[in-house]
Coordinates of C-alpha atoms and ligand atoms in Angstrom, one line a residue:
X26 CA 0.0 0.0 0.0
X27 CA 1.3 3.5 -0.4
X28 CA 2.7 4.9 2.5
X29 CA 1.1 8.8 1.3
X30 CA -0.9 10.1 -1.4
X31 CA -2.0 13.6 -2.2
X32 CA -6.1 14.2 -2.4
X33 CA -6.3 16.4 -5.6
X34 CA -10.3 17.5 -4.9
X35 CA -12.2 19.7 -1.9
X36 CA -15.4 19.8 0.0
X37 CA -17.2 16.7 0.6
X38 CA -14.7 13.8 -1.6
X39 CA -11.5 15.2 -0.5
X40 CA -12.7 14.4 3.0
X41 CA -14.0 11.1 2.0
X42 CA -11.0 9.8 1.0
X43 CA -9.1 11.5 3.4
X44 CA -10.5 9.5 6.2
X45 CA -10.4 6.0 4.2
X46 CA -6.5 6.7 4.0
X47 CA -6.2 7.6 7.9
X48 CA -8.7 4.4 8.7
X49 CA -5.5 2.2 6.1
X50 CA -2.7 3.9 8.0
X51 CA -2.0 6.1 4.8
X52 CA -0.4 9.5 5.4
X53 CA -2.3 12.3 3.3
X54 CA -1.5 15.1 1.3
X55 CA -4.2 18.4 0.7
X56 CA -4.1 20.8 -1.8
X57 CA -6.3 23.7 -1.6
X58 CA -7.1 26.9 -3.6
X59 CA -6.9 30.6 -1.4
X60 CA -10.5 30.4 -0.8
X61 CA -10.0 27.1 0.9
X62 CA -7.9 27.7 3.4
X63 CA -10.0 27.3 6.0
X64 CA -11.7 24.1 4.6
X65 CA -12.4 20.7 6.5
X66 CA -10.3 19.1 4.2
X67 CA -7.4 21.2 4.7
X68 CA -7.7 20.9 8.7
X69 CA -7.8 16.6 8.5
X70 CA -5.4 15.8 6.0
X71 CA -1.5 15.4 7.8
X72 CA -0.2 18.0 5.2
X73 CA -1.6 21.1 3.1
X74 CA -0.1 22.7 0.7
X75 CA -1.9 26.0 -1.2
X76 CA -1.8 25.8 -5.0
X77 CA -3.1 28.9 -6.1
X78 CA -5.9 31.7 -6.3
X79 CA -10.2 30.7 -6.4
X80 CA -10.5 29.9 -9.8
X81 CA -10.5 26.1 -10.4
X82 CA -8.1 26.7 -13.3
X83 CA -5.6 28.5 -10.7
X84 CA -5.8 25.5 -8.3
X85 CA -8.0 22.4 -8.0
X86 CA -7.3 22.2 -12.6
X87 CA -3.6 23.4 -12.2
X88 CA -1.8 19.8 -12.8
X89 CA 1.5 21.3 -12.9
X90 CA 1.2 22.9 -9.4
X91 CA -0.5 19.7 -7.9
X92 CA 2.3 17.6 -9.2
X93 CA 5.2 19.9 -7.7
X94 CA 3.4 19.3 -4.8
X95 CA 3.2 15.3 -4.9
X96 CA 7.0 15.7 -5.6
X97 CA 7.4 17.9 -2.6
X98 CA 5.2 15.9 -0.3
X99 CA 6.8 12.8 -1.0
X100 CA 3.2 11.4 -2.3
X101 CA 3.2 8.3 -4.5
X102 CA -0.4 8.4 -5.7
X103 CA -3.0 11.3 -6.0
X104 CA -6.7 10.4 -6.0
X105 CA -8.7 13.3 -8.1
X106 CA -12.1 12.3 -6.4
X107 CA -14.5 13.2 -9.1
X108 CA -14.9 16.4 -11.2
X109 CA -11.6 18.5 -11.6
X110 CA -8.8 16.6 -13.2
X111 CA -11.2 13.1 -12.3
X112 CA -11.5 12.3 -16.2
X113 CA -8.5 14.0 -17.4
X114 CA -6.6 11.7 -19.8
X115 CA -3.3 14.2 -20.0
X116 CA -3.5 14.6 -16.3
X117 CA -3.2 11.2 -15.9
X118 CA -0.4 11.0 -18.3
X119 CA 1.3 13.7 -16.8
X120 CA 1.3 11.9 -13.5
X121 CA 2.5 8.2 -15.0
X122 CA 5.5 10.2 -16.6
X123 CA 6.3 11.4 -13.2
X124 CA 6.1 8.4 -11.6
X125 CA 3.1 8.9 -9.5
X126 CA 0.1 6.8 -9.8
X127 CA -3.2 7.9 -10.9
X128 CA -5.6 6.4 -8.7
X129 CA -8.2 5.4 -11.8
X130 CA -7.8 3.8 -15.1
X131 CA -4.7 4.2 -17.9
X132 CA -5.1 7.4 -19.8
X133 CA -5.6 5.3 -22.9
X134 CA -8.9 4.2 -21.0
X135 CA -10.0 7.1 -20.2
X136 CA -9.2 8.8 -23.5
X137 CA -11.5 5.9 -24.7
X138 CA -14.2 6.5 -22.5
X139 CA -14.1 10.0 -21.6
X140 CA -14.9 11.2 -24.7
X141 CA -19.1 10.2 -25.1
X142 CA -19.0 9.5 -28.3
X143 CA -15.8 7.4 -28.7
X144 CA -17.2 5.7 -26.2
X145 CA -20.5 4.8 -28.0
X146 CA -18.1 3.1 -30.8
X147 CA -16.6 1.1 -28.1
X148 CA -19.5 -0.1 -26.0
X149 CA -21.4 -1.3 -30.1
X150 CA -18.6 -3.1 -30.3
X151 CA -18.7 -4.5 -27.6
X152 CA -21.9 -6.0 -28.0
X153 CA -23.9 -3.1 -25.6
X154 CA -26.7 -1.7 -27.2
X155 CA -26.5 2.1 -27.6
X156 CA -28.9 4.8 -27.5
X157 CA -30.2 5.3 -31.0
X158 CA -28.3 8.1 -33.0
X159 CA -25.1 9.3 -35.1
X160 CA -21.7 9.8 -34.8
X161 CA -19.7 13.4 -34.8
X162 CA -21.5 15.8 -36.4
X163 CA -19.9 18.0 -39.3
X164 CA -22.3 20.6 -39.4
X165 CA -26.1 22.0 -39.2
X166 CA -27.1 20.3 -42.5
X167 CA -25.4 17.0 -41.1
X168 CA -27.7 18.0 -37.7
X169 CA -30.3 18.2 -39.8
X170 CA -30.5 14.9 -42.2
X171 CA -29.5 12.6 -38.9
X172 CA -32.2 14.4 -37.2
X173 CA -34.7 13.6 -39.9
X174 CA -33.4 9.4 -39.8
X175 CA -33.7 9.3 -35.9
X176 CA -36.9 11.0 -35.6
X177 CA -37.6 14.4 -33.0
X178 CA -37.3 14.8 -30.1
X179 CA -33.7 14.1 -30.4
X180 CA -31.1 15.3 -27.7
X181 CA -27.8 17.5 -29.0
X182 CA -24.3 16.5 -27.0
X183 CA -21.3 17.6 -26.6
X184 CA -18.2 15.1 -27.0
X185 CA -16.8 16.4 -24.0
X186 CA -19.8 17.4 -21.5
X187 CA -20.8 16.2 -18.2
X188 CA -22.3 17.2 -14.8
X189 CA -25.6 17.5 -16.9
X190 CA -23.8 20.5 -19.2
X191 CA -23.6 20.2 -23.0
X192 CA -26.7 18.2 -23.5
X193 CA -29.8 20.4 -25.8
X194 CA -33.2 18.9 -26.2
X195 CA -35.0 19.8 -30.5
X196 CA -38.4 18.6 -30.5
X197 CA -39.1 20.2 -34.2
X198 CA -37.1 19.2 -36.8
X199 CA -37.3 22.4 -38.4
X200 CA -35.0 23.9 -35.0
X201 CA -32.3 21.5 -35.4
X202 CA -30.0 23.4 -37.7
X203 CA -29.8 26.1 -35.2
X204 CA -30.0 24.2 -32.0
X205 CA -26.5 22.3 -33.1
X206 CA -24.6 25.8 -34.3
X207 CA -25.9 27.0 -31.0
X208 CA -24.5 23.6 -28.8
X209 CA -21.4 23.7 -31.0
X210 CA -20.8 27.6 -29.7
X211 CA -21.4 27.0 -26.2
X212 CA -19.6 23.6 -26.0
X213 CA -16.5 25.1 -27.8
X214 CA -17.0 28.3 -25.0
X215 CA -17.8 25.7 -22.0
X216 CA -15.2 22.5 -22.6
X217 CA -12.8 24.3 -25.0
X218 CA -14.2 21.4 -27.7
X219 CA -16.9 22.5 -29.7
X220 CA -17.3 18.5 -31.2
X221 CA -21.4 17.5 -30.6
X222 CA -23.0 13.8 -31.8
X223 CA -26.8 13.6 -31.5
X224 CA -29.6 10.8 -29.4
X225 CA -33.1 9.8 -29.8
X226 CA -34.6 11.6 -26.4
X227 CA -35.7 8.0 -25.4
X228 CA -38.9 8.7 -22.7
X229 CA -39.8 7.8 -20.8
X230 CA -36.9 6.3 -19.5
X231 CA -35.1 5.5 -16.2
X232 CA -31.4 6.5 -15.6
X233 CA -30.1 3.1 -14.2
X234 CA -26.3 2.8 -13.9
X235 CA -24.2 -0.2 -12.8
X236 CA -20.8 0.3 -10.6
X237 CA -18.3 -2.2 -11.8
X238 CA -14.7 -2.8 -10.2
X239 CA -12.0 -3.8 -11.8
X240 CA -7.9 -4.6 -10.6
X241 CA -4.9 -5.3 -12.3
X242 CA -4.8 -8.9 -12.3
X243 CA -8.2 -9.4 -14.7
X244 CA -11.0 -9.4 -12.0
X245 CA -13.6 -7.4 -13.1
X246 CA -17.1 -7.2 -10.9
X247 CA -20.2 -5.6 -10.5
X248 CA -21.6 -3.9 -7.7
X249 CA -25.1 -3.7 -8.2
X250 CA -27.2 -0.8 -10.2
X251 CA -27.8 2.7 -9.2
X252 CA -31.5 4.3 -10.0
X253 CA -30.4 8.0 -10.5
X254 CA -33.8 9.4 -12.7
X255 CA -34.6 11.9 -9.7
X256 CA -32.7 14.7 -11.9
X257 CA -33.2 18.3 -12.4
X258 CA -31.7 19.8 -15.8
X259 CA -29.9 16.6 -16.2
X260 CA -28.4 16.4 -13.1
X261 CA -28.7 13.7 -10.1
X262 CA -31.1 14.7 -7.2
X263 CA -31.4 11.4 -5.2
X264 CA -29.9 7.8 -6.1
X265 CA -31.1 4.6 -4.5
X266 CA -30.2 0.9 -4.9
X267 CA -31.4 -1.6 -5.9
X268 CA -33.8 -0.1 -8.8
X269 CA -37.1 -0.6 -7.5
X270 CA -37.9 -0.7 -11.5
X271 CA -35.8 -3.5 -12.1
X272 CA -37.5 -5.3 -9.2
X273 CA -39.0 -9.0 -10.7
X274 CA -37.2 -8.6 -13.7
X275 CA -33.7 -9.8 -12.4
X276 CA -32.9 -11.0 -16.1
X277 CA -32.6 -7.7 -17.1
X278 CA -30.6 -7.0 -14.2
X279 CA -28.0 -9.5 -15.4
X280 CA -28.0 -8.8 -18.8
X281 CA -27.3 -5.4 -17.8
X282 CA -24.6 -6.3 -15.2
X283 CA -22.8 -8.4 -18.0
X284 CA -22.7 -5.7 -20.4
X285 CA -21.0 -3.6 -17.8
X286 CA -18.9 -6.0 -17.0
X287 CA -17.7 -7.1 -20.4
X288 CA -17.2 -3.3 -21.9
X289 CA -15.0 -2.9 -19.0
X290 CA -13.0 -5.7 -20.1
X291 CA -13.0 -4.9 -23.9
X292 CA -11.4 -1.6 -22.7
X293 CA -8.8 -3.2 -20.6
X294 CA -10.3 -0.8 -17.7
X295 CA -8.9 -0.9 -14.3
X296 CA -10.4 0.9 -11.1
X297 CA -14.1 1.9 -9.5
X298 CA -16.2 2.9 -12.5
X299 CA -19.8 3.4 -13.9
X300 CA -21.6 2.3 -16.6
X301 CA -24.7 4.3 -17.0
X302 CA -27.8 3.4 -18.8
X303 CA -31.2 4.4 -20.2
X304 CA -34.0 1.7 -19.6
X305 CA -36.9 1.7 -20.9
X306 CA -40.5 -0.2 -18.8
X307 CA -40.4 -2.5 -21.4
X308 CA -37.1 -4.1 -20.8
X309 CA -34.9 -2.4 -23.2
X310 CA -31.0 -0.8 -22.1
X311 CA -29.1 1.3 -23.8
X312 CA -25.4 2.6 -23.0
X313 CA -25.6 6.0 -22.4
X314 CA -21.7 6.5 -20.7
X315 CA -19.5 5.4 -18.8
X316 CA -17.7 7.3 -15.8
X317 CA -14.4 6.5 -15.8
X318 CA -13.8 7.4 -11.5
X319 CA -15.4 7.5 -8.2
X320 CA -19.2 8.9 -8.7
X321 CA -20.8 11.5 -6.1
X322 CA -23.6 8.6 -5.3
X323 CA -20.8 5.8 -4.6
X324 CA -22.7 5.6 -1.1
X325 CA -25.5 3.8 -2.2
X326 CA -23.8 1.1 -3.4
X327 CA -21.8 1.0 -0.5
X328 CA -24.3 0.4 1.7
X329 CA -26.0 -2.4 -0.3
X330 CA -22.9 -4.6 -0.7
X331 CA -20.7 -3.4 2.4
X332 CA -17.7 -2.9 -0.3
X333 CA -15.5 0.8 0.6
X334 CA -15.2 1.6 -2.6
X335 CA -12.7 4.1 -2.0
X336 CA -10.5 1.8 -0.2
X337 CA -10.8 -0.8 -2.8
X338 CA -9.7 1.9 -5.6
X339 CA -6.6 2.5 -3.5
X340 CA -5.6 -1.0 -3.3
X341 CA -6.2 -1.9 -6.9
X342 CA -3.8 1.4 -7.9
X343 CA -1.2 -0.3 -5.4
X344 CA -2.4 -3.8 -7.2
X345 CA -4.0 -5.8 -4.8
X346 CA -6.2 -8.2 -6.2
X347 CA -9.7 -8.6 -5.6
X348 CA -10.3 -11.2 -3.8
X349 CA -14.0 -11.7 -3.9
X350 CA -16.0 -13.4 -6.9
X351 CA -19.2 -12.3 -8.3
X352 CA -21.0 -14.5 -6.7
X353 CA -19.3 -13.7 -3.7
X354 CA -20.7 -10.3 -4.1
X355 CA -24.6 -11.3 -4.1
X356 CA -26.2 -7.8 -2.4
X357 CA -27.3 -7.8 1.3
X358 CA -30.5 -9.6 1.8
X359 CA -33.2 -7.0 2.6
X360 CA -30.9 -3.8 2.3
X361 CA -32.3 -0.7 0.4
X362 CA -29.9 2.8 0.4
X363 CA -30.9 6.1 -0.3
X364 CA -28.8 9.2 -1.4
X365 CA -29.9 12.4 -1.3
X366 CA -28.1 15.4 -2.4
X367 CA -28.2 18.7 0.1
X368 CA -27.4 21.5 -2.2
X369 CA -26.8 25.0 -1.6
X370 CA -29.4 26.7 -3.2
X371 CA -32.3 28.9 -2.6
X372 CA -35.9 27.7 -3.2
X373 CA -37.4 27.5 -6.6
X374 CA -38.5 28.5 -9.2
X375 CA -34.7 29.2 -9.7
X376 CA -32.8 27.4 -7.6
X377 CA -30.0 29.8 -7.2
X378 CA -26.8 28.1 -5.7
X379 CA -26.1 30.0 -2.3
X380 CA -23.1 30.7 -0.6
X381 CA -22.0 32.4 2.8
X382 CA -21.2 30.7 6.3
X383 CA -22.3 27.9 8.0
X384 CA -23.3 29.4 11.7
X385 CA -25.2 26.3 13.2
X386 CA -25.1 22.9 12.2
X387 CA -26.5 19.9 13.2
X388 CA -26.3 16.2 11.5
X389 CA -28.4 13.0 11.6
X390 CA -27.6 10.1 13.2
X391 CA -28.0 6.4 14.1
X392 CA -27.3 3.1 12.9
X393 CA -27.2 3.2 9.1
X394 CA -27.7 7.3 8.9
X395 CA -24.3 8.6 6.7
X396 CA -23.9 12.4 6.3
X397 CA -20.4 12.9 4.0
X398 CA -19.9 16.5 3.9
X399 CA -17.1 19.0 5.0
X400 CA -19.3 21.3 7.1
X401 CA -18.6 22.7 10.0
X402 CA -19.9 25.2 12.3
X403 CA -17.8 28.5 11.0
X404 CA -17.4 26.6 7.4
X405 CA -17.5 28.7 4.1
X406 CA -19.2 27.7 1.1
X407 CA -17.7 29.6 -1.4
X408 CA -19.2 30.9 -4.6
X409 CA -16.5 29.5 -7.3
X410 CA -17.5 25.6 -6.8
X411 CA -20.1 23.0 -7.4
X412 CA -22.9 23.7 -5.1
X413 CA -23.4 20.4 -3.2
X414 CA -22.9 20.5 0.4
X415 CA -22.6 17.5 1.7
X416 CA -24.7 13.8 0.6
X417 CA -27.0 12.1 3.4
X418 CA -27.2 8.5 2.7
X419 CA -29.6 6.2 4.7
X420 CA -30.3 1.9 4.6
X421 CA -32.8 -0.1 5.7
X422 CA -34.4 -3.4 5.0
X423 CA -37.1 -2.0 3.0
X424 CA -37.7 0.4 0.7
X425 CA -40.4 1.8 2.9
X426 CA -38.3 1.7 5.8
X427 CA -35.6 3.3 3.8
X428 CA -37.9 5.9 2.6
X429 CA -39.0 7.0 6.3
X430 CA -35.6 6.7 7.6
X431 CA -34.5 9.8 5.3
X432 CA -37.5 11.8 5.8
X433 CA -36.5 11.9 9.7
X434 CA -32.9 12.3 8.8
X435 CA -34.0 14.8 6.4
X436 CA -36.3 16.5 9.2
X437 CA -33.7 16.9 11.6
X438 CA -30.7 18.5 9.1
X439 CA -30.1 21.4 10.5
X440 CA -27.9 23.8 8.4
X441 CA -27.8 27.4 9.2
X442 CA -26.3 30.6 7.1
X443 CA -27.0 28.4 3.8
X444 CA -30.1 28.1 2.6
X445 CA -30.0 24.3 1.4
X446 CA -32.5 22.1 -0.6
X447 CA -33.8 19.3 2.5
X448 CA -37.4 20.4 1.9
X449 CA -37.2 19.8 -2.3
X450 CA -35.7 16.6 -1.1
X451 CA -38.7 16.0 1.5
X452 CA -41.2 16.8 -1.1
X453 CA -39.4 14.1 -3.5
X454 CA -40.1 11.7 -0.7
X455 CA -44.2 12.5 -0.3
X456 CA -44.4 12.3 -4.2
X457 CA -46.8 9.3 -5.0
X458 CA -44.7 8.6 -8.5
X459 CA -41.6 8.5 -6.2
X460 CA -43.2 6.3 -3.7
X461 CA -44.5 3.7 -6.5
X462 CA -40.6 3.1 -7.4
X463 CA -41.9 3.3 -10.6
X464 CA -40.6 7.0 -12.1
X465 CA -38.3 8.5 -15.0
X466 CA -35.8 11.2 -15.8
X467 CA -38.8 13.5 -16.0
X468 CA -40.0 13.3 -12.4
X469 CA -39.0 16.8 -11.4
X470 CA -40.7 18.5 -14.1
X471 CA -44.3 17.3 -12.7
X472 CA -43.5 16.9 -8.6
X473 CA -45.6 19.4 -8.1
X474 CA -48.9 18.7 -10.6
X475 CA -49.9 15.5 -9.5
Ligands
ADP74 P1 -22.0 11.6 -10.9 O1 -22.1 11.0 -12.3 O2 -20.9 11.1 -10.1 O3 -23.3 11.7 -10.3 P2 -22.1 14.3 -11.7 O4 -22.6 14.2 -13.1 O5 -23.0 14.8 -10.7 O6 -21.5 13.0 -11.2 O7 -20.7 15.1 -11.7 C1 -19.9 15.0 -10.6 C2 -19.1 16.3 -10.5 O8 -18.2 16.4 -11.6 C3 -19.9 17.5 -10.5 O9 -19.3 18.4 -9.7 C4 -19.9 18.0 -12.0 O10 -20.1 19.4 -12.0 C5 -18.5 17.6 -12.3 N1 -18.3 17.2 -13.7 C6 -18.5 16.1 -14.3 N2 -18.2 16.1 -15.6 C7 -17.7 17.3 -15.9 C8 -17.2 18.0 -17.1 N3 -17.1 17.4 -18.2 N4 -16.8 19.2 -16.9 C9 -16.9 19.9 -15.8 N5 -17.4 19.3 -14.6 C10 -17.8 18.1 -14.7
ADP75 P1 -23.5 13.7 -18.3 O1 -22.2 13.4 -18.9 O2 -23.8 15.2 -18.2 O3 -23.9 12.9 -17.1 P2 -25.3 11.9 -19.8 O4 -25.1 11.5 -21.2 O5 -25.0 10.9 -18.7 O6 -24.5 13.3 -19.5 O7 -26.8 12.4 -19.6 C1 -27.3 13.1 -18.4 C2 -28.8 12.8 -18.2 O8 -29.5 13.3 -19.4 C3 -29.1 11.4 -18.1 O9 -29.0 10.9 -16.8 C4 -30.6 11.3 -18.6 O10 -31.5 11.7 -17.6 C5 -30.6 12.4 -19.7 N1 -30.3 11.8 -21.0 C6 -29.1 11.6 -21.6 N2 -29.2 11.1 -22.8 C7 -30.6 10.9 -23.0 C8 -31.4 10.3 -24.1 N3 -30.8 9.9 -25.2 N4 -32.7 10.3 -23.9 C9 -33.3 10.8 -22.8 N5 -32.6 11.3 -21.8 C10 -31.3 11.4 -21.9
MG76 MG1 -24.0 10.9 -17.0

């Protein structure tokens, strides 16, 4: 095992993986921006080191300034959590050519991967069904003809998005021409690649994705599926495992698990990652992406299968071998985990993210209650980052049981000088779709009709 690595990631993950390395006897390296001096992260970690001004380009992006740093520190690995440098294929090339591992896959895998629609190629052949649609698009007249063969509503993405950005919906054909000049602009302005392919808007649909682990040594497993279609503007809300929509229909289940499991081995892939799908009520899958490192709802899954997934990333970079086999893995007998997401943000209809200090603070607890944030009473939340403050994950034996358990958890929350989302999440959780287990992607955009 490695006897230090550097954390290259803040808030909620930094601190995550900061206390799996204390809990393996692994020393720890921070790195933090000016506006995070103060941060939890900074405070637990054994050293800290201040790379730069607020601007994730200055600091938590700067590669160069993180790598002086591992040099410095004497770190032999740095784990990038997710977001940041997470899916960064030169950042992960940069760090093999200087000798320190990149906790995740081999930059060729990620290059594969990381890029959506490279990564559609690679999942076909692989056997995975895709979502319907076409390859890079050349321009607006290109837009327009695959447009017309797929059939509206189709959905425009960027090559390079994520964190729900780059993706436009064109539900008349005649828009689609501008639409995709549009996408092109703002993907070019937003991931300095302007490269879009287009999807059938499949719906309605649930997002299901599977977690899959894979080491050095050829083991590659699955950890169960994730049921992530509690989204707003394309991004996660609340995750919980198992899909309550996959419940009876455990053939599906396993032809979706196989699928993840053997387009992570067509890619050579090595690490935590996800495979995420689209499925449709009447059985159908199709690959959407994959995410090539830890995901924000990792909790979920480890509560289901009792599998740290963060310690078992750091031992495959160091190249243990997993030691368990799949069916080895079969999930807890009457476990159910919920995520959800507490936000920073003021109520809607917009949603603004909101910053300031936290005065007060109180957390959830008992047995099976998980709050992973990096709050503290006297915490900033500063304005230049993602606006999730922290995850509370619950399990039970029951979906019901599961469901009431994060409702109290919810109820008691206490965070004051941020306003925070618990009551959009409480509403979620009264929402007779919700409470059926059977809902889509487009839950939000009726939670308060019905
Ligand atoms: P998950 O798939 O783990 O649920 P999200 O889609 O919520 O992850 O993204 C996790 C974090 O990574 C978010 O902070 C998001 O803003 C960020 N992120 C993911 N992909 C990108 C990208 N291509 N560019 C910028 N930020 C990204
Ligand atoms: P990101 O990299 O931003 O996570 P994804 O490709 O995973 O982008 O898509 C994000 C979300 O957008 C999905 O979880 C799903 O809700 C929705 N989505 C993506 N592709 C489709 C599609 N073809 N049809 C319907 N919804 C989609
Ligand atoms: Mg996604």
């Amino acid at each position: 095992m490695f006897k230090k690595i550097l954390i290259a990631n803040r808030g909620e993950i930094a601190v995550r993986v900061i206390r799996a390395c204390k809990e393996m006897g692994v020393q720890t390296v921070a790195v933090y921006s000016t506006a995070d001096a103060e941060a939890l992260h900074v405070k637990l970690a054994d050293e800290a080191y201040c790379i730069g001004g607020p601007r994730p380009q200055d600091s938590y992006l700067n590669g160069d300034a993180i790598l002086t740093v591992a040099a410095a520190s004497g770190a032999t690995a740095i784990h990038p959590g997710y977001g940041f440098l997470s899916e960064n294929a030169a950042f992960a090339r940069q760090c093999r050519e200087c000798g320190v591992v990149f906790v995740g896959p081999a930059p060729e895998v990620i290059e594969r991967m990381g890029d959506k629609d490279a990564a559609r190629r690679t999942a076909r052949a692989a056997g995975v069904p895709v979502v319907p649609g076409c390859d890079l698009l050349e321009s607006a007249e290109a837009a327009e003809a695959e447009a017309a063969r797929i059939g509206c509503s189709v959905l425009i993405k960027a090559r390079s998005g994520g964190g729900g950005r780059g993706i436009r919906k064109v539900e008349r054909l005649a828009d689609v021409g501008r639409a995709f000049t549009e996408a092109r602009a703002e993907a070019e302005a937003a991931f300095g690649d302007g490269a879009c392919y287009m999807e059938k808007f499949v719906a309605p649909a649930h997002h299901v994705e599977v977690q899959v682990l894979a080491d050095a040594h050829g083991n590659v497993v699955t950890l169960g599926e994730r049921e992530c279609s509690v989204q707003r503007r394309n991004q996660k809300l609340l995750e919980e495992s198992p899909a309550p929509c996959l419940d009876g229909r455990d053939d599906v289940r396993e032809r979706m698990y196989e699928a993840a499991r053997s387009l992570a081995r067509a890619v050579g892939y090595e690490g935590a990652g996800t495979i995420e799908y689209l499925y449709t009520d009447n059985g159908q899958f199709y690959f959407m992406e994959m995410n090539t490192r830890l995901q924000v709802e990792h909790p979920v899954t480890e509560f289901v299968t009792d599998i740290d997934l963060v310690k078992w990333q750091l031992r495959i970079a160091a190249g243990v071998a997993f030691p368990y086999t799949q069916d080895e893995l079969a999930p807890a007998k009457r476990a159910h985990a919920i995520e959800c997401r507490i936000n920073a943000e003021g109520p809607g209809p917009d949603y603004l993210p909101s910053c300031g200090t936290v005065e007060n603070l109180h957390v959830p607890g008992g047995p099976w209650v998980r709050f992973d944030s990096a709050l503290y009473p006297g915490a900033l939340v500063p304005p230049y980052y993602d606006s999730m403050l922290g995850k509370l994950i619950v399990r039970a034996g029951t979906r019901e049981e599961a469901v009431r358990k994060m409702r109290s958890a919810l109820t008691e929350l206490e965070v004051d000088g941020v306003q925070e989302n618990s009551d959009l999440q409480l509403d979620i959780l009264a929402n007779p779709e919700f409470l059926s287990g059977i809902y889509h992607t487009n839950l939000m955009e009726h939670l308060y009709e019905s």
